[in-house]
């Protein structure tokens, strides 16, 4: 069984969000880069668990990005995974990225493709669905559980107001979220092993991006909290009703 | 050329987020000088013609019971065929769970640029630029769609529903509906509660409430406000409250009109799930709680005293109104 795990580089959750170049670029100064948490905690760790249950399985990681993505790819390899592929490009359009991953997927003939439910920077929740369409496979969005029995998967996914349990034959594309697995910390052996694991760099296929980022904008700063005395909740109710019009 | 809006339904009932999408799509059509049409899949008990009051002239329906469960692959195929038949150049979805399953697939199938998580009408003065939330609500991006066909999925609770007069023509649409490859074996809906992502008001509790046995005061307040209930990650992890109530970076992201946080310190991971809320009220006995920095209104005080008083004060206000 071959598993492909899609990994994206994102700024750490606690990063200061600021922009440069006339608000057209994310300000990377002082930013700590991490593996997108949904890619790491849920999809990669679940893939590793599947391999632990079936040692014949192989896990490949794929990222679409420039050389700056290599440290996080090595970290992902330290958690697990047999080799990594980096598609060398700066382009950030979701369709462009999905097309690159779909190309890698077609070449590798994977049974299972995992993505995180979204990246914490762009919040598009788009790559999994696009990849599934481009490789013509079923798509399980927002999965909270994934179990494998031979070549049939049993999945639980989030739907509006609840959850749905379903069965699907491989190959399948799954977007993973909380519930799939628990976060792991790479150990020293994993970190050492990751240094020598293959990290293939491939050129992107020619494809037109369908979107481009024009500019960024920060929300207006909050006016600051209006504090109400604990013995005067009626005043809070009045403010919420008359000023904020929230109740 | 038209704007086609996907109308999401569950058990025959049209979702609130779809009414927002309808209003948004109708306003967009007006801006583009074209017509707005809706499409609904599956068996619907709601009066579809009445959705005309949100500004759509026509609603296409594929009334096929096999579409009552959302299968991304089947839906994408049906919706892209429908878009072609309707001559739609812009497709509008809600960025809810269904939208997240389907919109990206449809976009890839139609080779249409997608803006997922839009929060305002496009700027069409020079190209087609859509504002969306990025960095988990901490910023916005203006994204140009470069392709002829465009797909937009709209963040729930970010566009105000406007109902006027009007009736839509409902037409059956003949498209190919293939057999889903995903077999749904069970659907488990949380009933009797306001769904978190659709709620106008959310009342949320943290570790400050000290234990599940103290949730009564929070539930009373939520009931009085018709609010959905939520919790912080430690509360979910400790099983004081069900996991699906966990709001934050790795849990549910909400954007209600009013978010009331009780006994939650406001870690950055929690804020990432709530900072699209329009008004935030924080009740915490620790004046140094970081949540106060993100709040609009706050009470530094003991939740066990403040919350029941707040419930009573709201009751009183409603009685007076």
XYZ file of C-alpha atoms in Angstrom:
568
model
C 0.000 0.000 0.000
C 1.285 3.435 -0.905
C 0.258 6.527 1.043
C 0.877 10.100 -0.056
C 0.753 12.754 2.674
C 0.512 16.389 1.570
C 2.485 18.731 3.778
C 2.477 22.503 3.800
C 4.737 25.031 5.499
C 2.856 27.594 7.600
C 3.805 30.300 10.086
C 3.621 29.186 13.696
C 0.208 29.783 15.276
C 1.602 32.484 17.551
C 3.304 34.449 14.740
C 2.674 38.143 14.456
C 0.692 38.712 11.278
C 2.013 41.683 9.313
C 2.555 42.553 5.668
C 5.226 44.333 3.616
C 5.694 45.690 0.093
C 2.522 47.763 0.144
C 0.561 44.986 1.860
C 1.222 42.532 -0.949
C 3.550 40.152 0.931
C 3.405 38.390 4.263
C 6.121 39.767 6.545
C 8.340 36.767 7.241
C 10.696 38.621 9.581
C 11.098 36.637 12.777
C 8.504 34.082 11.758
C 8.938 30.530 12.964
C 7.818 28.048 10.291
C 6.042 24.869 11.182
C 4.361 21.976 9.431
C 0.725 22.969 9.007
C -0.779 21.456 12.197
C -3.589 19.637 10.377
C -1.047 18.062 8.015
C 1.213 17.051 10.883
C -0.961 16.075 13.830
C -3.737 14.408 11.947
C -2.863 13.302 8.440
C 0.827 12.446 8.850
C 0.466 10.798 12.252
C -2.529 8.744 11.073
C -0.519 7.633 8.031
C 2.332 6.580 10.341
C -0.106 4.595 12.487
C -1.407 2.824 9.379
C 2.158 1.933 8.445
C 2.841 0.670 11.963
C -0.129 -1.672 11.546
C 1.022 -2.666 8.068
C 4.827 -2.400 7.815
C 4.749 -3.199 4.092
C 3.113 0.190 3.479
C 5.196 3.084 2.227
C 4.599 6.737 3.023
C 5.667 9.516 0.708
C 5.399 13.162 1.653
C 4.819 15.871 -0.890
C 5.137 19.602 -0.522
C 4.750 22.303 -3.138
C 7.118 25.130 -2.354
C 10.602 26.537 -2.601
C 13.753 25.433 -0.774
C 12.599 27.219 2.402
C 10.186 24.334 2.901
C 12.995 21.791 3.378
C 13.435 22.139 7.161
C 9.776 21.351 7.785
C 9.915 18.457 5.312
C 12.894 17.030 7.260
C 10.902 17.441 10.463
C 7.990 15.594 8.894
C 10.380 12.826 7.799
C 11.657 12.673 11.383
C 8.143 11.833 12.538
C 7.864 9.131 9.891
C 7.540 8.560 6.195
C 9.946 6.937 3.767
C 10.729 9.690 1.345
C 9.676 13.177 0.370
C 9.043 14.995 -2.866
C 9.251 18.753 -3.142
C 7.758 20.416 -6.203
C 9.975 23.434 -6.621
C 7.849 26.561 -7.105
C 6.744 29.790 -5.424
C 3.243 29.714 -6.831
C 0.497 29.699 -4.222
C -2.727 29.304 -6.208
C -4.733 26.360 -4.842
C -5.463 24.927 -8.282
C -1.804 25.201 -9.308
C -0.715 23.425 -6.104
C -3.401 20.744 -6.422
C -2.386 20.103 -10.037
C 1.234 19.576 -8.942
C 0.188 17.154 -6.203
C -2.147 15.358 -8.623
C 0.778 14.927 -11.016
C 2.947 13.436 -8.247
C 0.001 11.238 -7.257
C -0.515 9.940 -10.792
C 3.185 9.137 -11.166
C 3.347 7.329 -7.832
C 0.072 5.390 -8.066
C -0.994 5.917 -4.452
C -3.815 4.085 -2.712
C -4.382 6.794 -0.174
C -3.834 10.543 -0.278
C -4.065 12.500 2.973
C -4.243 16.268 3.366
C -4.931 18.427 6.403
C -8.419 19.924 6.537
C -6.968 23.345 5.693
C -3.771 25.323 6.148
C -3.765 27.720 9.060
C -2.525 30.575 6.852
C -4.741 30.478 3.757
C -7.706 28.584 5.303
C -8.959 27.461 1.896
C -9.812 23.822 2.649
C -9.444 23.339 -1.098
C -6.443 21.179 -1.961
C -7.931 17.796 -1.033
C -11.082 18.291 -3.085
C -9.155 19.579 -6.073
C -6.628 16.740 -5.975
C -9.472 14.213 -5.703
C -11.125 15.722 -8.760
C -7.887 15.785 -10.744
C -7.086 12.134 -9.996
C -10.775 11.187 -10.269
C -10.968 9.563 -6.832
C -13.642 9.773 -4.138
C -13.086 12.494 -1.546
C -13.719 12.336 2.174
C -13.689 15.857 3.580
C -13.132 16.800 7.228
C -12.473 13.246 8.369
C -12.287 12.580 12.099
C -11.666 8.806 11.883
C -10.094 6.548 9.293
C -9.742 2.788 9.565
C -8.573 0.344 6.966
C -9.742 -3.196 6.407
C -7.898 -4.611 3.405
C -8.668 -2.200 0.590
C -11.844 -0.803 2.148
C -11.755 2.209 4.414
C -14.276 3.048 7.112
C -14.374 6.761 7.734
C -16.188 9.228 9.933
C -16.481 12.762 8.614
C -17.957 15.996 9.881
C -21.130 17.184 8.191
C -23.297 20.178 9.081
C -24.693 19.542 12.531
C -23.219 16.109 13.035
C -21.166 13.325 11.544
C -21.455 10.632 8.938
C -19.931 7.152 8.861
C -19.139 5.718 5.440
C -17.254 3.010 3.618
C -15.171 3.504 0.527
C -12.837 1.367 -1.537
C -9.308 2.660 -2.135
C -7.966 4.757 -3.747
C -9.388 7.725 -1.884
C -8.403 11.284 -0.959
C -9.052 12.292 2.657
C -8.815 15.661 4.407
C -7.951 15.085 8.052
C -8.825 16.934 11.230
C -8.988 16.479 14.965
C -9.892 12.951 15.988
C -7.789 11.178 13.350
C -4.709 10.884 15.558
C -2.840 12.504 18.414
C 0.146 14.792 18.044
C 3.595 13.126 18.264
C 7.028 14.547 18.975
C 9.858 13.297 16.739
C 12.470 11.279 18.672
C 16.253 11.424 18.231
C 16.325 8.234 16.183
C 13.724 9.666 13.831
C 15.603 12.944 13.513
C 18.865 11.112 12.669
C 17.111 8.832 10.184
C 15.387 11.778 8.503
C 18.744 13.258 7.483
C 19.406 10.454 5.057
C 15.895 9.822 3.806
C 15.487 10.728 0.110
C 14.121 14.200 -0.582
C 13.471 14.486 -4.294
C 13.133 17.900 -5.868
C 11.040 17.988 -9.040
C 10.085 20.808 -11.379
C 6.464 21.877 -11.516
C 4.363 20.928 -14.508
C 3.263 23.847 -16.659
C -0.163 24.962 -15.577
C -1.865 28.343 -15.342
C -2.752 29.625 -11.894
C -6.416 30.570 -11.688
C -6.084 33.082 -8.847
C -3.476 35.484 -7.523
C -3.260 37.437 -4.306
C -3.710 41.133 -4.971
C -3.146 42.409 -1.449
C -3.604 41.781 2.249
C -5.354 43.801 4.889
C -5.378 43.721 8.667
C -8.697 44.123 10.444
C -9.188 47.473 12.164
C -7.751 47.385 15.660
C -10.284 46.687 18.377
C -11.285 49.834 20.194
C -10.285 48.166 23.418
C -12.391 46.349 25.911
C -15.158 48.207 27.730
C -15.175 46.895 31.249
C -18.381 46.704 33.215
C -18.436 46.260 36.985
C -19.424 42.735 38.094
C -22.300 44.112 40.175
C -23.719 46.023 37.204
C -24.586 43.344 34.629
C -27.660 45.350 33.633
C -25.264 47.859 32.092
C -23.646 45.069 30.027
C -27.067 43.986 28.810
C -27.877 47.596 27.896
C -24.600 47.954 25.953
C -25.125 44.682 24.122
C -28.657 45.666 23.256
C -28.324 49.357 22.436
C -24.714 49.882 21.416
C -23.581 46.572 19.937
C -27.092 45.549 18.854
C -26.020 41.979 19.476
C -28.998 40.886 21.568
C -23.894 34.391 -18.225
C -25.460 34.099 -14.789
C -24.688 33.573 -11.128
C -25.589 30.088 -9.898
C -26.005 29.629 -6.167
C -25.818 26.219 -4.556
C -28.649 25.769 -2.042
C -27.577 23.349 0.668
C -30.273 21.333 2.382
C -30.317 18.842 5.196
C -33.252 16.488 5.628
C -35.285 18.596 3.231
C -34.691 21.896 5.003
C -32.682 24.692 3.403
C -29.796 25.821 5.614
C -29.489 29.342 6.938
C -26.019 29.618 5.429
C -27.606 29.035 2.020
C -29.941 31.990 2.509
C -26.830 34.106 3.034
C -25.326 32.626 -0.131
C -28.546 33.363 -2.032
C -28.568 37.008 -0.916
C -24.865 37.323 -1.754
C -25.307 35.711 -5.164
C -28.316 37.882 -5.993
C -26.425 41.040 -5.018
C -23.456 39.898 -7.089
C -25.707 39.251 -10.096
C -27.103 42.778 -9.762
C -23.560 44.140 -9.646
C -22.670 42.182 -12.799
C -25.922 43.051 -14.559
C -26.999 39.438 -14.867
C -29.489 37.046 -13.322
C -29.176 34.901 -10.215
C -30.376 31.311 -10.168
C -30.256 28.655 -7.510
C -29.680 24.926 -7.621
C -30.780 22.404 -5.044
C -30.013 18.685 -4.987
C -32.133 15.981 -3.425
C -35.581 15.882 -1.847
C -36.702 19.155 -0.301
C -39.745 19.792 1.887
C -39.234 23.577 2.109
C -41.092 25.822 -0.315
C -38.421 26.445 -2.929
C -40.407 29.027 -4.911
C -40.474 31.207 -1.790
C -36.667 31.463 -1.937
C -37.307 33.974 -4.717
C -37.534 36.562 -1.959
C -33.759 36.354 -1.608
C -33.381 37.577 -5.179
C -33.180 34.469 -7.361
C -35.435 34.236 -10.400
C -35.140 30.526 -10.996
C -34.267 27.440 -8.977
C -33.070 24.276 -10.644
C -33.794 21.117 -8.769
C -32.331 17.673 -9.252
C -34.920 15.795 -7.248
C -33.140 12.504 -6.772
C -33.146 10.851 -3.350
C -29.632 9.490 -3.863
C -28.446 13.112 -3.549
C -29.769 13.442 0.005
C -26.316 12.549 1.303
C -23.504 14.751 0.110
C -21.005 12.807 -1.990
C -18.296 15.202 -3.158
C -17.613 13.333 -6.377
C -21.254 12.958 -7.432
C -22.139 16.496 -6.361
C -19.202 17.964 -8.292
C -20.236 16.151 -11.418
C -23.913 17.160 -11.092
C -23.150 20.782 -10.225
C -20.611 21.327 -12.978
C -23.012 19.870 -15.535
C -25.740 22.132 -14.146
C -23.430 25.152 -14.332
C -22.766 24.423 -17.985
C -26.472 23.981 -18.773
C -27.384 27.184 -16.901
C -24.549 29.073 -18.558
C -23.261 30.141 -15.154
C -20.045 32.128 -15.000
C -19.986 32.519 -11.228
C -20.892 29.770 -8.762
C -21.587 30.632 -5.140
C -21.395 28.163 -2.246
C -21.459 28.561 1.495
C -18.066 27.728 3.033
C -19.772 25.293 5.386
C -19.047 21.578 5.678
C -20.824 20.835 2.395
C -19.088 23.705 0.629
C -15.734 22.473 1.898
C -16.509 19.026 0.480
C -17.780 20.160 -2.886
C -16.752 23.687 -4.004
C -13.077 22.915 -4.613
C -13.943 19.818 -6.631
C -16.375 21.783 -8.787
C -13.762 24.504 -9.285
C -11.154 21.962 -10.391
C -13.618 20.293 -12.734
C -14.593 23.589 -14.368
C -11.003 24.928 -14.266
C -12.486 27.857 -12.394
C -10.530 29.996 -9.956
C -11.794 29.522 -6.403
C -11.930 31.896 -3.481
C -12.830 29.800 -0.456
C -13.910 31.683 2.647
C -15.055 34.934 1.037
C -16.428 37.616 3.348
C -17.549 40.417 0.993
C -18.838 41.018 -2.524
C -16.145 41.039 -5.221
C -14.612 44.276 -6.394
C -15.272 44.197 -10.132
C -14.060 47.717 -10.919
C -10.793 46.360 -12.259
C -10.860 42.601 -12.745
C -12.555 40.384 -10.168
C -11.124 40.582 -6.678
C -12.690 38.821 -3.704
C -11.963 39.561 -0.057
C -11.427 36.494 2.095
C -10.290 35.755 5.619
C -6.770 34.390 6.023
C -4.488 33.515 8.954
C -7.456 32.045 10.838
C -9.328 35.331 10.864
C -6.357 37.509 11.804
C -6.189 39.153 8.363
C -7.895 39.450 4.988
C -6.597 38.812 1.488
C -7.935 40.308 -1.716
C -7.710 37.528 -4.260
C -8.001 38.053 -8.007
C -9.799 35.348 -9.927
C -8.185 35.128 -13.341
C -10.339 32.498 -15.052
C -13.542 33.074 -17.037
C -15.596 30.864 -14.717
C -15.362 31.664 -11.037
C -16.265 29.867 -7.822
C -16.779 31.658 -4.512
C -17.551 30.036 -1.181
C -18.898 32.447 1.383
C -18.014 32.273 5.077
C -21.131 31.536 7.130
C -22.374 34.538 9.140
C -20.445 37.055 7.071
C -23.161 38.329 4.737
C -26.493 39.603 5.933
C -29.563 37.817 4.625
C -32.079 40.175 3.043
C -35.565 38.959 2.188
C -37.846 41.066 0.015
C -40.722 40.091 -2.260
C -40.492 37.576 -5.045
C -41.148 34.067 -6.155
C -38.726 31.831 -8.005
C -39.636 29.501 -10.835
C -38.702 25.971 -9.795
C -37.564 23.751 -12.649
C -36.513 20.120 -12.664
C -33.061 19.749 -14.145
C -32.110 16.605 -16.029
C -28.489 15.721 -15.365
C -26.560 12.488 -15.000
C -26.493 11.268 -11.398
C -23.953 8.498 -11.003
C -23.792 5.975 -8.185
C -21.674 7.289 -5.276
C -18.480 5.346 -4.559
C -18.738 6.309 -0.896
C -21.421 4.273 0.905
C -22.886 6.111 3.866
C -23.639 3.626 6.639
C -24.733 5.969 9.443
C -25.619 9.609 9.959
C -25.453 10.971 13.463
C -26.959 14.443 13.834
C -26.871 16.337 17.045
C -30.509 17.221 17.523
C -32.253 19.781 19.656
C -29.273 22.142 19.692
C -28.425 25.200 17.669
C -25.608 24.127 15.281
C -22.464 25.955 16.369
C -21.397 27.207 12.958
C -24.830 28.652 12.204
C -25.507 30.237 15.579
C -25.965 33.992 15.919
C -24.900 33.819 19.538
C -22.419 31.418 21.112
C -21.908 30.985 24.842
C -18.636 29.262 25.608
C -17.072 27.973 28.801
C -13.525 27.215 29.886
C -11.601 25.706 32.741
C -12.679 28.615 34.922
C -15.986 26.819 35.413
C -14.047 24.164 37.354
C -16.045 21.105 36.299
C -18.888 19.760 34.153
C -21.300 19.913 37.095
C -21.130 23.728 36.930
C -22.323 24.027 33.339
C -25.913 24.693 34.367
C -25.415 28.461 34.657
C -23.940 28.551 31.173
C -26.735 26.430 29.697
C -29.330 28.694 31.329
C -27.719 31.752 29.759
C -27.499 30.043 26.364
C -31.148 29.023 26.573
C -32.217 32.549 27.443
C -30.300 33.882 24.434
C -31.190 31.057 22.019
C -27.455 30.536 21.758
C -25.315 27.555 20.837
C -22.902 26.309 23.489
C -19.185 25.833 23.017
C -16.077 25.228 25.069
C -12.321 25.636 25.098
C -9.905 22.842 24.210
C -9.012 21.755 27.788
C -12.719 21.382 28.554
C -13.247 19.210 25.481
C -10.103 17.183 26.192
C -11.229 16.590 29.780
C -14.637 15.407 28.457
C -16.479 17.986 30.526
C -18.279 18.819 27.303
C -18.622 16.890 24.017
C -15.725 17.243 21.578
C -17.862 18.841 18.884
C -18.247 21.908 21.118
C -14.504 22.604 21.117
C -13.913 25.976 19.501
C -10.424 27.023 18.456
C -7.623 26.516 15.998
C -7.962 22.742 15.921
C -11.659 22.640 16.767
C -14.608 24.464 15.263
C -14.146 27.972 13.913
C -17.144 30.180 14.586
C -18.155 33.675 13.500
C -21.314 34.557 15.414
C -22.662 38.050 16.017
C -21.985 37.588 19.706
C -19.486 35.329 21.437
C -19.617 35.167 25.224
C -16.546 33.569 26.784
C -16.900 32.461 30.388
C -13.833 31.410 32.334
C -11.680 31.137 29.211
C -8.245 32.748 29.396
C -8.039 33.286 25.637
C -4.972 31.392 24.428
C -4.031 32.350 20.872
C -5.199 28.939 19.638
C -8.643 29.600 21.080
C -8.775 33.101 19.595
C -8.018 31.648 16.155
C -11.385 29.936 16.331
C -13.411 32.924 17.466
C -11.839 36.131 16.221
C -14.251 36.453 13.316
C -17.028 36.988 15.869
C -18.568 40.452 15.577
C -18.865 41.170 19.287
C -16.908 39.374 22.008
C -17.812 39.469 25.695
C -15.359 38.056 28.197
C -16.223 37.130 31.756
C -13.164 36.137 33.742
C -12.016 36.726 37.290
C -8.411 37.216 36.148
C -7.989 40.803 34.899
C -4.762 39.706 33.178
C -6.546 37.072 31.030
C -5.326 37.695 27.450
C -8.887 37.319 26.163
C -9.729 40.838 27.438
C -7.399 42.245 24.743
C -9.557 40.663 22.043
C -12.855 41.524 23.715
C -15.326 44.313 23.087
C -16.934 44.088 26.518
C -15.686 42.484 29.659
C -16.510 41.795 33.261
C -13.727 41.028 35.688
C -15.574 38.900 38.151
C -16.598 35.508 39.418
C -18.529 33.645 36.722
C -20.607 31.838 39.329
C -22.023 35.177 40.479
C -21.986 37.139 37.227
C -23.512 34.606 34.831
C -26.793 33.950 36.710
C -27.191 37.727 37.151
C -26.601 38.201 33.439
C -29.254 35.613 32.604
C -31.706 37.355 34.920
C -30.887 40.784 33.461
C -31.486 39.534 29.912
C -34.776 37.996 31.008
C -35.736 41.342 32.487
C -34.748 43.235 29.346
C -36.810 40.886 27.175
C -39.800 41.247 29.490
C -39.512 45.023 29.261
C -39.061 45.096 25.503
